[in-house]
Amino acid sequence: DKVRINPGNYLSDKTKERYSDSDFIAARQQIAENIQPLVSICKKYKTAIRVGVNLGSLSKRILYRYGNTAKGMVESALEFIGILLDSDFHQFTLSLKASNVRIMQEANVMLVKEMVKKNIYFPLHLGVTEAGSGMDARIKSAAGIGALLQFGIGNTIRVSLTENPEAEIPVAKKLLKF
């Protein structure tokens, strides 16, 4: 069991257009303060958190600095890793998802490289958002998730189809056989 959070929701920056370095640092501090109540509850009840970074919902300040890119997704994830570790909270997983398979793969590979550099590792939850339905969605999911699994990247997966949820399980099971 985990509580899923979206880093893009921890700062109300909808009206701000530009971010200086000091604005960026101040915003990180505000995010850290905003997430503390949740972290305290999760610590108390020994509940894990899944940090779900989606390409389509990056915060405005991340978009300003990095654009709607794999790098932006990774920087958002790294920021939350830092915030959670600063709070002495280690019970979390990371999920970097996008409907664009190439960006989803690039973000996950880049995050693994950054974690290796920092000598840290947290489990990764893999998935392609908005994969769709039918054979195209299955191929998209297999390409996105399967390639990463072949390189040893990923601890859990979710195949997201816009069909009955029961249709996702056989696809996921087939992916795990390879």
GROMACS .gro file of C-alpha atoms in nm:
model
  178
    1ASP     CA    1   0.000   0.000   0.000
    2LYS     CA    2   0.122   0.345  -0.091
    3VAL     CA    3   0.003   0.701  -0.101
    4ARG     CA    4   0.058   0.844  -0.449
    5ILE     CA    5   0.163   1.205  -0.476
    6ASN     CA    6   0.217   1.423  -0.780
    7PRO     CA    7   0.506   1.669  -0.732
    8GLY     CA    8   0.327   1.920  -0.955
    9ASN     CA    9   0.059   1.962  -0.687
   10TYR     CA   10   0.279   2.080  -0.398
   11LEU     CA   11   0.325   2.440  -0.501
   12SER     CA   12   0.065   2.687  -0.611
   13ASP     CA   13   0.260   2.854  -0.892
   14LYS     CA   14  -0.012   2.886  -1.152
   15THR     CA   15   0.025   3.264  -1.200
   16LYS     CA   16   0.403   3.301  -1.180
   17GLU     CA   17   0.574   3.333  -1.518
   18ARG     CA   18   0.946   3.362  -1.435
   19TYR     CA   19   1.169   3.207  -1.169
   20SER     CA   20   1.500   3.348  -1.053
   21ASP     CA   21   1.744   3.118  -0.876
   22SER     CA   22   1.628   3.256  -0.540
   23ASP     CA   23   1.260   3.203  -0.641
   24PHE     CA   24   1.345   2.844  -0.731
   25ILE     CA   25   1.512   2.780  -0.395
   26ALA     CA   26   1.230   2.949  -0.202
   27ALA     CA   27   0.974   2.738  -0.388
   28ARG     CA   28   1.161   2.418  -0.297
   29GLN     CA   29   1.147   2.523   0.068
   30GLN     CA   30   0.773   2.588   0.037
   31ILE     CA   31   0.723   2.243  -0.118
   32ALA     CA   32   0.917   2.086   0.170
   33GLU     CA   33   0.693   2.265   0.420
   34ASN     CA   34   0.376   2.173   0.229
   35ILE     CA   35   0.458   1.802   0.222
   36GLN     CA   36   0.560   1.772   0.589
   37PRO     CA   37   0.211   1.690   0.724
   38LEU     CA   38   0.181   1.398   0.482
   39VAL     CA   39   0.533   1.275   0.558
   40SER     CA   40   0.460   1.285   0.932
   41ILE     CA   41   0.143   1.077   0.889
   42CYS     CA   42   0.320   0.829   0.662
   43LYS     CA   43   0.602   0.792   0.914
   44LYS     CA   44   0.355   0.739   1.196
   45TYR     CA   45   0.162   0.466   1.011
   46LYS     CA   46   0.463   0.324   0.823
   47THR     CA   47   0.297   0.398   0.490
   48ALA     CA   48   0.503   0.423   0.174
   49ILE     CA   49   0.473   0.706  -0.076
   50ARG     CA   50   0.483   0.673  -0.455
   51VAL     CA   51   0.618   0.991  -0.610
   52GLY     CA   52   0.439   0.997  -0.946
   53VAL     CA   53   0.605   1.238  -1.187
   54ASN     CA   54   0.399   1.267  -1.505
   55LEU     CA   55   0.518   1.458  -1.808
   56GLY     CA   56   0.176   1.615  -1.847
   57SER     CA   57   0.165   1.761  -1.496
   58LEU     CA   58   0.506   1.905  -1.420
   59SER     CA   59   0.498   2.217  -1.204
   60LYS     CA   60   0.519   2.551  -1.377
   61ARG     CA   61   0.859   2.625  -1.224
   62ILE     CA   62   1.005   2.294  -1.347
   63LEU     CA   63   0.861   2.369  -1.692
   64TYR     CA   64   1.015   2.717  -1.682
   65ARG     CA   65   1.361   2.583  -1.607
   66TYR     CA   66   1.368   2.251  -1.798
   67GLY     CA   67   1.074   2.253  -2.036
   68ASN     CA   68   0.833   1.964  -2.090
   69THR     CA   69   1.121   1.716  -2.113
   70ALA     CA   70   1.263   1.398  -1.966
   71LYS     CA   71   1.518   1.620  -1.787
   72GLY     CA   72   1.232   1.812  -1.626
   73MET     CA   73   1.077   1.488  -1.505
   74VAL     CA   74   1.409   1.374  -1.358
   75GLU     CA   75   1.474   1.707  -1.187
   76SER     CA   76   1.127   1.698  -1.032
   77ALA     CA   77   1.190   1.344  -0.905
   78LEU     CA   78   1.535   1.435  -0.771
   79GLU     CA   79   1.389   1.735  -0.591
   80PHE     CA   80   1.137   1.513  -0.415
   81ILE     CA   81   1.400   1.252  -0.334
   82GLY     CA   82   1.598   1.530  -0.164
   83ILE     CA   83   1.297   1.665   0.021
   84LEU     CA   84   1.195   1.320   0.148
   85LEU     CA   85   1.550   1.227   0.250
   86ASP     CA   86   1.590   1.564   0.427
   87SER     CA   87   1.280   1.462   0.624
   88ASP     CA   88   1.447   1.129   0.709
   89PHE     CA   89   1.180   0.948   0.507
   90HIS     CA   90   1.304   0.656   0.299
   91GLN     CA   91   0.993   0.451   0.234
   92PHE     CA   92   0.908   0.562  -0.119
   93THR     CA   93   0.907   0.459  -0.481
   94LEU     CA   94   0.935   0.671  -0.793
   95SER     CA   95   0.730   0.667  -1.109
   96LEU     CA   96   0.819   0.870  -1.417
   97LYS     CA   97   0.545   0.827  -1.676
   98ALA     CA   98   0.461   0.986  -2.008
   99SER     CA   99   0.238   0.898  -2.299
  100ASN     CA  100   0.541   0.948  -2.524
  101VAL     CA  101   0.733   0.620  -2.498
  102ARG     CA  102   1.070   0.771  -2.589
  103ILE     CA  103   1.044   1.041  -2.321
  104MET     CA  104   0.924   0.789  -2.060
  105GLN     CA  105   1.221   0.563  -2.132
  106GLU     CA  106   1.469   0.849  -2.144
  107ALA     CA  107   1.346   0.986  -1.810
  108ASN     CA  108   1.374   0.651  -1.633
  109VAL     CA  109   1.722   0.578  -1.771
  110MET     CA  110   1.836   0.930  -1.678
  111LEU     CA  111   1.695   0.893  -1.325
  112VAL     CA  112   1.874   0.561  -1.272
  113LYS     CA  113   2.202   0.721  -1.385
  114GLU     CA  114   2.149   1.010  -1.142
  115MET     CA  115   2.071   0.773  -0.855
  116VAL     CA  116   2.387   0.573  -0.932
  117LYS     CA  117   2.592   0.896  -0.929
  118LYS     CA  118   2.445   0.986  -0.590
  119ASN     CA  119   2.485   0.628  -0.461
  120ILE     CA  120   2.114   0.599  -0.380
  121TYR     CA  121   1.847   0.372  -0.514
  122PHE     CA  122   1.474   0.372  -0.477
  123PRO     CA  123   1.235   0.135  -0.653
  124LEU     CA  124   1.091   0.242  -0.986
  125HIS     CA  125   0.732   0.188  -1.094
  126LEU     CA  126   0.706   0.176  -1.474
  127GLY     CA  127   0.416   0.263  -1.700
  128VAL     CA  128   0.308   0.449  -2.009
  129THR     CA  129   0.028   0.698  -1.941
  130GLU     CA  130  -0.266   0.728  -2.175
  131ALA     CA  131  -0.158   0.424  -2.375
  132GLY     CA  132  -0.506   0.397  -2.525
  133SER     CA  133  -0.683   0.078  -2.625
  134GLY     CA  134  -0.648  -0.212  -2.862
  135MET     CA  135  -0.331  -0.348  -3.015
  136ASP     CA  136  -0.167  -0.004  -3.047
  137ALA     CA  137  -0.190   0.046  -2.670
  138ARG     CA  138  -0.047  -0.297  -2.602
  139ILE     CA  139   0.244  -0.235  -2.838
  140LYS     CA  140   0.306   0.108  -2.685
  141SER     CA  141   0.309  -0.039  -2.333
  142ALA     CA  142   0.529  -0.331  -2.436
  143ALA     CA  143   0.778  -0.100  -2.608
  144GLY     CA  144   0.794   0.145  -2.319
  145ILE     CA  145   0.796  -0.094  -2.027
  146GLY     CA  146   0.957  -0.398  -2.191
  147ALA     CA  147   1.268  -0.219  -2.310
  148LEU     CA  148   1.338  -0.083  -1.962
  149LEU     CA  149   1.280  -0.421  -1.799
  150GLN     CA  150   1.531  -0.577  -2.039
  151PHE     CA  151   1.793  -0.335  -1.908
  152GLY     CA  152   1.711  -0.425  -1.549
  153ILE     CA  153   1.524  -0.100  -1.486
  154GLY     CA  154   1.197  -0.119  -1.296
  155ASN     CA  155   1.057  -0.292  -0.990
  156THR     CA  156   0.682  -0.276  -1.050
  157ILE     CA  157   0.474  -0.211  -1.360
  158ARG     CA  158   0.130  -0.090  -1.459
  159VAL     CA  159  -0.018  -0.132  -1.802
  160SER     CA  160  -0.268   0.152  -1.845
  161LEU     CA  161  -0.533   0.077  -2.107
  162THR     CA  162  -0.850   0.275  -2.170
  163GLU     CA  163  -1.043  -0.051  -2.156
  164ASN     CA  164  -1.180  -0.257  -1.871
  165PRO     CA  165  -0.909  -0.276  -1.604
  166GLU     CA  166  -0.916  -0.655  -1.625
  167ALA     CA  167  -0.765  -0.627  -1.977
  168GLU     CA  168  -0.445  -0.477  -1.829
  169ILE     CA  169  -0.344  -0.784  -1.628
  170PRO     CA  170  -0.282  -1.029  -1.916
  171VAL     CA  171  -0.067  -0.769  -2.094
  172ALA     CA  172   0.138  -0.708  -1.779
  173LYS     CA  173   0.183  -1.082  -1.724
  174LYS     CA  174   0.307  -1.129  -2.080
  175LEU     CA  175   0.555  -0.845  -2.037
  176LEU     CA  176   0.695  -1.005  -1.723
  177LYS     CA  177   0.751  -1.338  -1.900
  178PHE     CA  178   1.012  -1.184  -2.126
   0.00000   0.00000   0.00000
